């Protein structure tokens, strides 16, 4: 599967963006997918993950209540609605296939599978 992110950009603090991850070559119904980010000089971190089909989700503590992940298997896309953005959210955002356990509406122990990554989209939060 090939993954392609879009929808990043420059936004003021408190603003919103909704990056999207489009898949081709295979159906996302077969994959759990996550969003990761990497800021300059920092390690890549997991932001949010969503299961294959039952909608189990997880969020990093730093984005809970502000970010919402969604998956549209019919459109073969995964989106990340980001509200109330802060300067510390500035990073390159990547989508990737992930592994984990979905139970009770949540997705546990999310980690990248390492086989499929997008090229990333830049998100900059600055006044």
mmCIF file of N, CA and C in Angstrom:
data_model
loop_
_atom_site.group_PDB
_atom_site.id
_atom_site.type_symbol
_atom_site.label_atom_id
_atom_site.label_comp_id
_atom_site.label_asym_id
_atom_site.label_seq_id
_atom_site.Cartn_x
_atom_site.Cartn_y
_atom_site.Cartn_z
ATOM 1 N N UNK A 1 0.849 -1.182 0.000
ATOM 2 C CA UNK A 1 0.000 0.000 0.000
ATOM 3 C C UNK A 1 0.888 1.236 0.000
ATOM 4 N N UNK A 2 0.496 2.240 -0.781
ATOM 5 C CA UNK A 2 1.216 3.516 -0.799
ATOM 6 C C UNK A 2 0.378 4.546 -0.039
ATOM 7 N N UNK A 3 1.043 5.358 0.783
ATOM 8 C CA UNK A 3 0.367 6.359 1.602
ATOM 9 C C UNK A 3 0.842 7.746 1.207
ATOM 10 N N UNK A 4 -0.088 8.688 1.095
ATOM 11 C CA UNK A 4 0.249 10.047 0.698
ATOM 12 C C UNK A 4 -0.501 11.027 1.572
ATOM 13 N N UNK A 5 0.264 11.837 2.328
ATOM 14 C CA UNK A 5 -0.342 12.843 3.193
ATOM 15 C C UNK A 5 -0.545 14.158 2.445
ATOM 16 N N UNK A 6 -1.533 14.898 2.876
ATOM 17 C CA UNK A 6 -1.779 16.242 2.367
ATOM 18 C C UNK A 6 -2.511 17.022 3.449
ATOM 19 N N UNK A 7 -2.604 18.336 3.262
ATOM 20 C CA UNK A 7 -3.416 19.134 4.156
ATOM 21 C C UNK A 7 -2.673 19.811 5.291
ATOM 22 N N UNK A 8 -1.342 19.729 5.283
ATOM 23 C CA UNK A 8 -0.589 20.495 6.259
ATOM 24 C C UNK A 8 -0.573 21.963 5.871
ATOM 25 N N UNK A 9 0.167 22.766 6.649
ATOM 26 C CA UNK A 9 0.250 24.178 6.317
ATOM 27 C C UNK A 9 0.660 25.016 7.500
ATOM 28 N N UNK A 10 0.517 26.322 7.329
ATOM 29 C CA UNK A 10 0.855 27.299 8.369
ATOM 30 C C UNK A 10 -0.444 27.816 8.983
ATOM 31 N N UNK A 11 -0.523 27.802 10.306
ATOM 32 C CA UNK A 11 -1.731 28.249 10.995
ATOM 33 C C UNK A 11 -1.332 28.977 12.267
ATOM 34 N N UNK A 12 -2.154 29.910 12.684
ATOM 35 C CA UNK A 12 -1.885 30.636 13.923
ATOM 36 C C UNK A 12 -2.272 29.793 15.137
ATOM 37 N N UNK A 13 -1.677 30.054 16.276
ATOM 38 C CA UNK A 13 -2.090 29.348 17.494
ATOM 39 C C UNK A 13 -3.590 29.472 17.714
ATOM 40 N N UNK A 14 -4.203 28.357 18.098
ATOM 41 C CA UNK A 14 -5.650 28.321 18.280
ATOM 42 C C UNK A 14 -6.403 27.926 17.025
ATOM 43 N N UNK A 15 -5.702 27.848 15.906
ATOM 44 C CA UNK A 15 -6.336 27.496 14.646
ATOM 45 C C UNK A 15 -6.500 25.993 14.456
ATOM 46 N N UNK A 16 -6.983 25.616 13.275
ATOM 47 C CA UNK A 16 -7.275 24.211 12.969
ATOM 48 C C UNK A 16 -6.710 23.811 11.620
ATOM 49 N N UNK A 17 -6.381 22.547 11.518
ATOM 50 C CA UNK A 17 -5.982 21.922 10.253
ATOM 51 C C UNK A 17 -6.482 20.489 10.259
ATOM 52 N N UNK A 18 -6.691 19.938 9.062
ATOM 53 C CA UNK A 18 -7.103 18.529 8.965
ATOM 54 C C UNK A 18 -6.270 17.832 7.894
ATOM 55 N N UNK A 19 -5.062 17.375 8.259
ATOM 56 C CA UNK A 19 -4.298 16.582 7.301
ATOM 57 C C UNK A 19 -5.018 15.286 6.970
ATOM 58 N N UNK A 20 -4.781 14.819 5.743
ATOM 59 C CA UNK A 20 -5.408 13.589 5.290
ATOM 60 C C UNK A 20 -4.341 12.648 4.742
ATOM 61 N N UNK A 21 -4.588 11.359 4.877
ATOM 62 C CA UNK A 21 -3.686 10.315 4.395
ATOM 63 C C UNK A 21 -4.476 9.459 3.408
ATOM 64 N N UNK A 22 -4.086 9.492 2.146
ATOM 65 C CA UNK A 22 -4.776 8.731 1.110
ATOM 66 C C UNK A 22 -3.954 7.494 0.755
ATOM 67 N N UNK A 23 -4.630 6.369 0.647
ATOM 68 C CA UNK A 23 -3.963 5.117 0.330
ATOM 69 C C UNK A 23 -4.263 4.692 -1.098
ATOM 70 N N UNK A 24 -3.295 4.026 -1.710
ATOM 71 C CA UNK A 24 -3.488 3.436 -3.033
ATOM 72 C C UNK A 24 -2.759 2.101 -3.080
ATOM 73 N N UNK A 25 -3.195 1.242 -3.966
ATOM 74 C CA UNK A 25 -2.549 -0.047 -4.123
ATOM 75 C C UNK A 25 -3.113 -1.144 -3.245
ATOM 76 N N UNK A 26 -3.897 -0.766 -2.249
ATOM 77 C CA UNK A 26 -4.525 -1.733 -1.363
ATOM 78 C C UNK A 26 -5.614 -1.004 -0.587
ATOM 79 N N UNK A 27 -6.438 -1.746 0.112
ATOM 80 C CA UNK A 27 -7.510 -1.123 0.874
ATOM 81 C C UNK A 27 -7.106 -0.932 2.331
ATOM 82 N N UNK A 28 -7.426 0.241 2.884
ATOM 83 C CA UNK A 28 -7.102 0.515 4.279
ATOM 84 C C UNK A 28 -7.939 -0.319 5.246
ATOM 85 N N UNK A 29 -8.932 -0.985 4.742
ATOM 86 C CA UNK A 29 -9.732 -1.860 5.591
ATOM 87 C C UNK A 29 -8.872 -3.002 6.154
ATOM 88 N N UNK A 30 -7.753 -3.261 5.499
ATOM 89 C CA UNK A 30 -6.857 -4.337 5.932
ATOM 90 C C UNK A 30 -5.795 -3.867 6.923
ATOM 91 N N UNK A 31 -5.804 -2.575 7.258
ATOM 92 C CA UNK A 31 -4.717 -2.015 8.077
ATOM 93 C C UNK A 31 -5.258 -1.117 9.183
ATOM 94 N N UNK A 32 -4.631 -1.207 10.331
ATOM 95 C CA UNK A 32 -4.746 -0.129 11.313
ATOM 96 C C UNK A 32 -3.741 0.941 10.895
ATOM 97 N N UNK A 33 -4.094 2.195 11.155
ATOM 98 C CA UNK A 33 -3.271 3.315 10.672
ATOM 99 C C UNK A 33 -3.022 4.300 11.803
ATOM 100 N N UNK A 34 -1.849 4.865 11.808
ATOM 101 C CA UNK A 34 -1.519 5.861 12.816
ATOM 102 C C UNK A 34 -0.935 7.123 12.209
ATOM 103 N N UNK A 35 -1.043 8.212 12.970
ATOM 104 C CA UNK A 35 -0.357 9.456 12.647
ATOM 105 C C UNK A 35 0.808 9.632 13.619
ATOM 106 N N UNK A 36 1.943 10.004 13.086
ATOM 107 C CA UNK A 36 3.145 10.267 13.858
ATOM 108 C C UNK A 36 3.630 11.671 13.514
ATOM 109 N N UNK A 37 4.481 12.228 14.373
ATOM 110 C CA UNK A 37 5.069 13.526 14.050
ATOM 111 C C UNK A 37 6.505 13.586 14.526
ATOM 112 N N UNK A 38 7.267 14.416 13.837
ATOM 113 C CA UNK A 38 8.660 14.616 14.228
ATOM 114 C C UNK A 38 8.990 16.091 14.121
ATOM 115 N N UNK A 39 9.340 16.672 15.253
ATOM 116 C CA UNK A 39 9.747 18.062 15.311
ATOM 117 C C UNK A 39 11.267 18.138 15.158
ATOM 118 N N UNK A 40 11.783 19.289 14.733
ATOM 119 C CA UNK A 40 13.234 19.422 14.562
ATOM 120 C C UNK A 40 13.995 19.077 15.839
ATOM 121 N N UNK A 41 14.981 18.196 15.716
ATOM 122 C CA UNK A 41 15.811 17.830 16.849
ATOM 123 C C UNK A 41 15.176 16.869 17.827
ATOM 124 N N UNK A 42 13.993 16.378 17.497
ATOM 125 C CA UNK A 42 13.293 15.458 18.401
ATOM 126 C C UNK A 42 13.018 14.130 17.703
ATOM 127 N N UNK A 43 12.765 13.109 18.507
ATOM 128 C CA UNK A 43 12.440 11.801 17.968
ATOM 129 C C UNK A 43 11.006 11.786 17.441
ATOM 130 N N UNK A 44 10.758 10.891 16.499
ATOM 131 C CA UNK A 44 9.406 10.730 15.996
ATOM 132 C C UNK A 44 8.536 10.152 17.094
ATOM 133 N N UNK A 45 7.296 10.670 17.223
ATOM 134 C CA UNK A 45 6.393 10.200 18.258
ATOM 135 C C UNK A 45 5.032 9.864 17.662
ATOM 136 N N UNK A 46 4.351 8.918 18.292
ATOM 137 C CA UNK A 46 3.010 8.572 17.848
ATOM 138 C C UNK A 46 2.028 9.615 18.362
ATOM 139 N N UNK A 47 1.129 10.031 17.493
ATOM 140 C CA UNK A 47 0.133 11.039 17.832
ATOM 141 C C UNK A 47 -1.239 10.401 18.068
ATOM 142 N N UNK A 48 -1.653 9.557 17.119
ATOM 143 C CA UNK A 48 -2.984 8.959 17.205
ATOM 144 C C UNK A 48 -3.038 7.736 16.301
ATOM 145 N N UNK A 49 -3.846 6.748 16.705
ATOM 146 C CA UNK A 49 -3.988 5.526 15.923
ATOM 147 C C UNK A 49 -5.455 5.123 15.851
ATOM 148 N N UNK A 50 -5.792 4.395 14.789
ATOM 149 C CA UNK A 50 -7.159 3.910 14.619
ATOM 150 C C UNK A 50 -7.107 2.490 14.071
ATOM 151 N N UNK A 51 -8.024 1.666 14.540
ATOM 152 C CA UNK A 51 -8.011 0.248 14.179
ATOM 153 C C UNK A 51 -8.488 0.021 12.739
ATOM 154 N N UNK A 52 -8.440 -1.242 12.325
ATOM 155 C CA UNK A 52 -8.807 -1.583 10.948
ATOM 156 C C UNK A 52 -10.252 -1.258 10.650
ATOM 157 N N UNK A 53 -11.188 -1.785 11.452
ATOM 158 C CA UNK A 53 -12.594 -1.640 11.095
ATOM 159 C C UNK A 53 -13.532 -1.271 12.242
ATOM 160 N N UNK A 54 -13.138 -1.503 13.517
ATOM 161 C CA UNK A 54 -14.122 -1.291 14.584
ATOM 162 C C UNK A 54 -14.011 0.072 15.259
ATOM 163 N N UNK A 55 -13.139 0.931 14.742
ATOM 164 C CA UNK A 55 -13.097 2.312 15.211
ATOM 165 C C UNK A 55 -12.359 2.552 16.509
ATOM 166 N N UNK A 56 -11.641 1.549 17.023
ATOM 167 C CA UNK A 56 -10.838 1.763 18.217
ATOM 168 C C UNK A 56 -9.791 2.843 17.973
ATOM 169 N N UNK A 57 -9.649 3.773 18.914
ATOM 170 C CA UNK A 57 -8.749 4.908 18.733
ATOM 171 C C UNK A 57 -7.845 5.110 19.936
ATOM 172 N N UNK A 58 -6.711 5.750 19.690
ATOM 173 C CA UNK A 58 -5.831 6.154 20.786
ATOM 174 C C UNK A 58 -5.224 7.511 20.453
ATOM 175 N N UNK A 59 -4.869 8.239 21.511
ATOM 176 C CA UNK A 59 -4.283 9.566 21.354
ATOM 177 C C UNK A 59 -3.138 9.750 22.335
ATOM 178 N N UNK A 60 -2.124 10.478 21.906
ATOM 179 C CA UNK A 60 -1.086 10.892 22.834
ATOM 180 C C UNK A 60 -1.693 11.870 23.838
ATOM 181 N N UNK A 61 -1.191 11.872 25.062
ATOM 182 C CA UNK A 61 -1.742 12.757 26.098
ATOM 183 C C UNK A 61 -1.694 14.217 25.663
ATOM 184 N N UNK A 62 -0.678 14.579 24.906
ATOM 185 C CA UNK A 62 -0.486 15.978 24.522
ATOM 186 C C UNK A 62 -1.538 16.482 23.542
ATOM 187 N N UNK A 63 -2.285 15.567 22.917
ATOM 188 C CA UNK A 63 -3.272 16.000 21.915
ATOM 189 C C UNK A 63 -4.700 15.609 22.290
ATOM 190 N N UNK A 64 -4.877 14.886 23.379
ATOM 191 C CA UNK A 64 -6.232 14.464 23.780
ATOM 192 C C UNK A 64 -7.134 15.669 23.962
ATOM 193 N N UNK A 65 -8.344 15.559 23.428
ATOM 194 C CA UNK A 65 -9.310 16.639 23.533
ATOM 195 C C UNK A 65 -9.165 17.687 22.444
ATOM 196 N N UNK A 66 -8.062 17.633 21.679
ATOM 197 C CA UNK A 66 -7.850 18.617 20.605
ATOM 198 C C UNK A 66 -7.830 17.965 19.221
ATOM 199 N N UNK A 67 -7.330 16.727 19.154
ATOM 200 C CA UNK A 67 -7.207 16.032 17.868
ATOM 201 C C UNK A 67 -8.230 14.896 17.795
ATOM 202 N N UNK A 68 -8.728 14.634 16.582
ATOM 203 C CA UNK A 68 -9.643 13.520 16.348
ATOM 204 C C UNK A 68 -9.226 12.794 15.083
ATOM 205 N N UNK A 69 -9.009 11.491 15.205
ATOM 206 C CA UNK A 69 -8.647 10.676 14.048
ATOM 207 C C UNK A 69 -9.901 10.005 13.500
ATOM 208 N N UNK A 70 -9.978 9.897 12.175
ATOM 209 C CA UNK A 70 -11.111 9.216 11.560
ATOM 210 C C UNK A 70 -10.633 8.441 10.338
ATOM 211 N N UNK A 71 -11.357 7.393 10.015
ATOM 212 C CA UNK A 71 -10.978 6.502 8.901
ATOM 213 C C UNK A 71 -12.193 6.271 8.028
ATOM 214 N N UNK A 72 -12.039 6.464 6.730
ATOM 215 C CA UNK A 72 -13.103 6.228 5.778
ATOM 216 C C UNK A 72 -12.638 5.122 4.843
ATOM 217 N N UNK A 73 -13.039 3.904 5.146
ATOM 218 C CA UNK A 73 -12.573 2.774 4.340
ATOM 219 C C UNK A 73 -13.111 2.831 2.912
ATOM 220 N N UNK A 74 -14.272 3.437 2.717
ATOM 221 C CA UNK A 74 -14.824 3.547 1.368
ATOM 222 C C UNK A 74 -13.985 4.486 0.502
ATOM 223 N N UNK A 75 -13.476 5.561 1.141
ATOM 224 C CA UNK A 75 -12.654 6.526 0.411
ATOM 225 C C UNK A 75 -11.164 6.201 0.513
ATOM 226 N N UNK A 76 -10.854 5.195 1.349
ATOM 227 C CA UNK A 76 -9.445 4.790 1.527
ATOM 228 C C UNK A 76 -8.588 5.931 2.091
ATOM 229 N N UNK A 77 -9.130 6.638 3.075
ATOM 230 C CA UNK A 77 -8.405 7.757 3.675
ATOM 231 C C UNK A 77 -8.481 7.712 5.198
ATOM 232 N N UNK A 78 -7.484 8.297 5.831
ATOM 233 C CA UNK A 78 -7.472 8.529 7.269
ATOM 234 C C UNK A 78 -7.158 10.002 7.482
ATOM 235 N N UNK A 79 -7.961 10.669 8.290
ATOM 236 C CA UNK A 79 -7.788 12.092 8.534
ATOM 237 C C UNK A 79 -7.500 12.356 10.000
ATOM 238 N N UNK A 80 -6.887 13.504 10.250
ATOM 239 C CA UNK A 80 -6.584 13.916 11.615
ATOM 240 C C UNK A 80 -7.070 15.346 11.789
ATOM 241 N N UNK A 81 -8.226 15.505 12.417
ATOM 242 C CA UNK A 81 -8.762 16.827 12.704
ATOM 243 C C UNK A 81 -7.998 17.403 13.882
ATOM 244 N N UNK A 82 -7.313 18.531 13.675
ATOM 245 C CA UNK A 82 -6.484 19.135 14.712
ATOM 246 C C UNK A 82 -7.047 20.510 15.049
ATOM 247 N N UNK A 83 -7.538 20.665 16.269
ATOM 248 C CA UNK A 83 -8.104 21.929 16.731
ATOM 249 C C UNK A 83 -7.245 22.540 17.831
ATOM 250 N N UNK A 84 -7.441 23.821 18.065
ATOM 251 C CA UNK A 84 -6.716 24.527 19.117
ATOM 252 C C UNK A 84 -5.215 24.239 19.043
ATOM 253 N N UNK A 85 -4.660 24.424 17.877
ATOM 254 C CA UNK A 85 -3.256 24.094 17.661
ATOM 255 C C UNK A 85 -2.342 25.016 18.464
ATOM 256 N N UNK A 86 -1.230 24.438 18.899
ATOM 257 C CA UNK A 86 -0.246 25.141 19.706
ATOM 258 C C UNK A 86 1.099 25.141 18.978
ATOM 259 N N UNK A 87 1.962 26.085 19.295
ATOM 260 C CA UNK A 87 3.286 26.094 18.638
ATOM 261 C C UNK A 87 4.038 24.773 18.799
ATOM 262 N N UNK A 88 3.832 24.095 19.911
ATOM 263 C CA UNK A 88 4.528 22.817 20.134
ATOM 264 C C UNK A 88 3.988 21.688 19.265
ATOM 265 N N UNK A 89 2.905 21.925 18.530
ATOM 266 C CA UNK A 89 2.415 20.942 17.570
ATOM 267 C C UNK A 89 3.169 21.019 16.244
ATOM 268 N N UNK A 90 4.024 22.023 16.087
ATOM 269 C CA UNK A 90 4.792 22.174 14.856
ATOM 270 C C UNK A 90 5.687 20.961 14.634
ATOM 271 N N UNK A 91 5.548 20.333 13.461
ATOM 272 C CA UNK A 91 6.291 19.118 13.152
ATOM 273 C C UNK A 91 5.938 18.672 11.736
ATOM 274 N N UNK A 92 6.670 17.674 11.255
ATOM 275 C CA UNK A 92 6.257 16.963 10.052
ATOM 276 C C UNK A 92 5.364 15.815 10.523
ATOM 277 N N UNK A 93 4.206 15.703 9.925
ATOM 278 C CA UNK A 93 3.238 14.672 10.295
ATOM 279 C C UNK A 93 3.231 13.569 9.244
ATOM 280 N N UNK A 94 3.346 12.341 9.709
ATOM 281 C CA UNK A 94 3.395 11.162 8.843
ATOM 282 C C UNK A 94 2.241 10.219 9.186
ATOM 283 N N UNK A 95 1.732 9.537 8.177
ATOM 284 C CA UNK A 95 0.839 8.420 8.450
ATOM 285 C C UNK A 95 1.581 7.126 8.130
ATOM 286 N N UNK A 96 1.175 6.070 8.806
ATOM 287 C CA UNK A 96 1.846 4.780 8.653
ATOM 288 C C UNK A 96 0.917 3.663 9.090
ATOM 289 N N UNK A 97 1.164 2.481 8.579
ATOM 290 C CA UNK A 97 0.439 1.316 9.074
ATOM 291 C C UNK A 97 0.981 0.958 10.462
ATOM 292 N N UNK A 98 0.088 0.508 11.343
ATOM 293 C CA UNK A 98 0.484 0.252 12.729
ATOM 294 C C UNK A 98 -0.070 -1.096 13.179
ATOM 295 N N UNK A 99 0.411 -1.533 14.346
ATOM 296 C CA UNK A 99 -0.127 -2.722 15.000
ATOM 297 C C UNK A 99 -0.552 -2.342 16.402
ATOM 298 N N UNK A 100 -1.451 -3.112 16.967
ATOM 299 C CA UNK A 100 -1.915 -2.852 18.323
ATOM 300 C C UNK A 100 -3.142 -3.697 18.601
ATOM 301 N N UNK A 101 -3.823 -3.388 19.700
ATOM 302 C CA UNK A 101 -5.009 -4.143 20.094
ATOM 303 C C UNK A 101 -6.182 -3.193 20.249
ATOM 304 N N UNK A 102 -7.265 -3.497 19.540
ATOM 305 C CA UNK A 102 -8.474 -2.676 19.620
ATOM 306 C C UNK A 102 -9.476 -3.352 20.530
ATOM 307 N N UNK A 103 -9.957 -2.597 21.544
ATOM 308 C CA UNK A 103 -10.914 -3.167 22.491
ATOM 309 C C UNK A 103 -11.694 -2.056 23.143
ATOM 310 N N UNK A 104 -13.012 -2.204 23.162
ATOM 311 C CA UNK A 104 -13.851 -1.244 23.868
ATOM 312 C C UNK A 104 -13.740 0.181 23.359
ATOM 313 N N UNK A 105 -13.509 0.325 22.062
ATOM 314 C CA UNK A 105 -13.440 1.668 21.498
ATOM 315 C C UNK A 105 -12.075 2.318 21.589
ATOM 316 N N UNK A 106 -11.128 1.621 22.149
ATOM 317 C CA UNK A 106 -9.782 2.168 22.269
ATOM 318 C C UNK A 106 -8.767 1.259 21.565
ATOM 319 N N UNK A 107 -7.644 1.845 21.229
ATOM 320 C CA UNK A 107 -6.583 1.123 20.522
ATOM 321 C C UNK A 107 -5.348 1.155 21.387
ATOM 322 N N UNK A 108 -4.918 -0.012 21.839
ATOM 323 C CA UNK A 108 -3.839 -0.105 22.816
ATOM 324 C C UNK A 108 -2.522 -0.517 22.165
ATOM 325 N N UNK A 109 -1.439 -0.075 22.789
ATOM 326 C CA UNK A 109 -0.080 -0.481 22.387
ATOM 327 C C UNK A 109 0.158 -0.237 20.900
ATOM 328 N N UNK A 110 -0.211 0.952 20.446
ATOM 329 C CA UNK A 110 -0.016 1.298 19.034
ATOM 330 C C UNK A 110 1.472 1.488 18.744
ATOM 331 N N UNK A 111 1.945 0.836 17.706
ATOM 332 C CA UNK A 111 3.315 1.038 17.264
ATOM 333 C C UNK A 111 3.374 0.843 15.749
ATOM 334 N N UNK A 112 4.304 1.526 15.116
ATOM 335 C CA UNK A 112 4.442 1.422 13.669
ATOM 336 C C UNK A 112 4.882 0.018 13.269
ATOM 337 N N UNK A 113 4.288 -0.490 12.215
ATOM 338 C CA UNK A 113 4.718 -1.783 11.679
ATOM 339 C C UNK A 113 6.059 -1.656 10.987
ATOM 340 N N UNK A 114 6.308 -0.476 10.422
ATOM 341 C CA UNK A 114 7.586 -0.237 9.764
ATOM 342 C C UNK A 114 7.606 -0.574 8.298
ATOM 343 N N UNK A 115 6.466 -1.047 7.746
ATOM 344 C CA UNK A 115 6.493 -1.439 6.342
ATOM 345 C C UNK A 115 6.002 -0.334 5.408
ATOM 346 N N UNK A 116 5.013 0.442 5.831
ATOM 347 C CA UNK A 116 4.455 1.472 4.961
ATOM 348 C C UNK A 116 4.371 2.812 5.690
ATOM 349 N N UNK A 117 5.010 3.825 5.085
ATOM 350 C CA UNK A 117 5.005 5.197 5.592
ATOM 351 C C UNK A 117 4.692 6.149 4.447
ATOM 352 N N UNK A 118 4.032 7.266 4.779
ATOM 353 C CA UNK A 118 3.904 8.333 3.820
ATOM 354 C C UNK A 118 5.145 9.205 3.847
ATOM 355 N N UNK A 119 5.155 10.239 2.980
ATOM 356 C CA UNK A 119 6.343 11.100 2.876
ATOM 357 C C UNK A 119 6.295 12.265 3.857
ATOM 358 N N UNK A 120 5.135 12.480 4.477
ATOM 359 C CA UNK A 120 5.019 13.522 5.493
ATOM 360 C C UNK A 120 4.426 14.810 4.963
ATOM 361 N N UNK A 121 3.790 15.567 5.858
ATOM 362 C CA UNK A 121 3.276 16.885 5.527
ATOM 363 C C UNK A 121 3.622 17.834 6.676
ATOM 364 N N UNK A 122 4.114 19.020 6.341
ATOM 365 C CA UNK A 122 4.590 19.968 7.349
ATOM 366 C C UNK A 122 3.408 20.714 7.969
ATOM 367 N N UNK A 123 3.389 20.764 9.286
ATOM 368 C CA UNK A 123 2.432 21.573 10.033
ATOM 369 C C UNK A 123 3.231 22.581 10.856
ATOM 370 N N UNK A 124 2.952 23.865 10.649
ATOM 371 C CA UNK A 124 3.638 24.920 11.379
ATOM 372 C C UNK A 124 2.606 25.788 12.078
ATOM 373 N N UNK A 125 2.757 25.918 13.386
ATOM 374 C CA UNK A 125 1.851 26.740 14.188
ATOM 375 C C UNK A 125 2.644 27.926 14.704
ATOM 376 N N UNK A 126 2.318 29.097 14.186
ATOM 377 C CA UNK A 126 3.096 30.285 14.522
ATOM 378 C C UNK A 126 2.266 31.534 14.275
ATOM 379 N N UNK A 127 2.501 32.537 15.097
ATOM 380 C CA UNK A 127 1.839 33.815 14.886
ATOM 381 C C UNK A 127 2.724 34.747 14.072
#
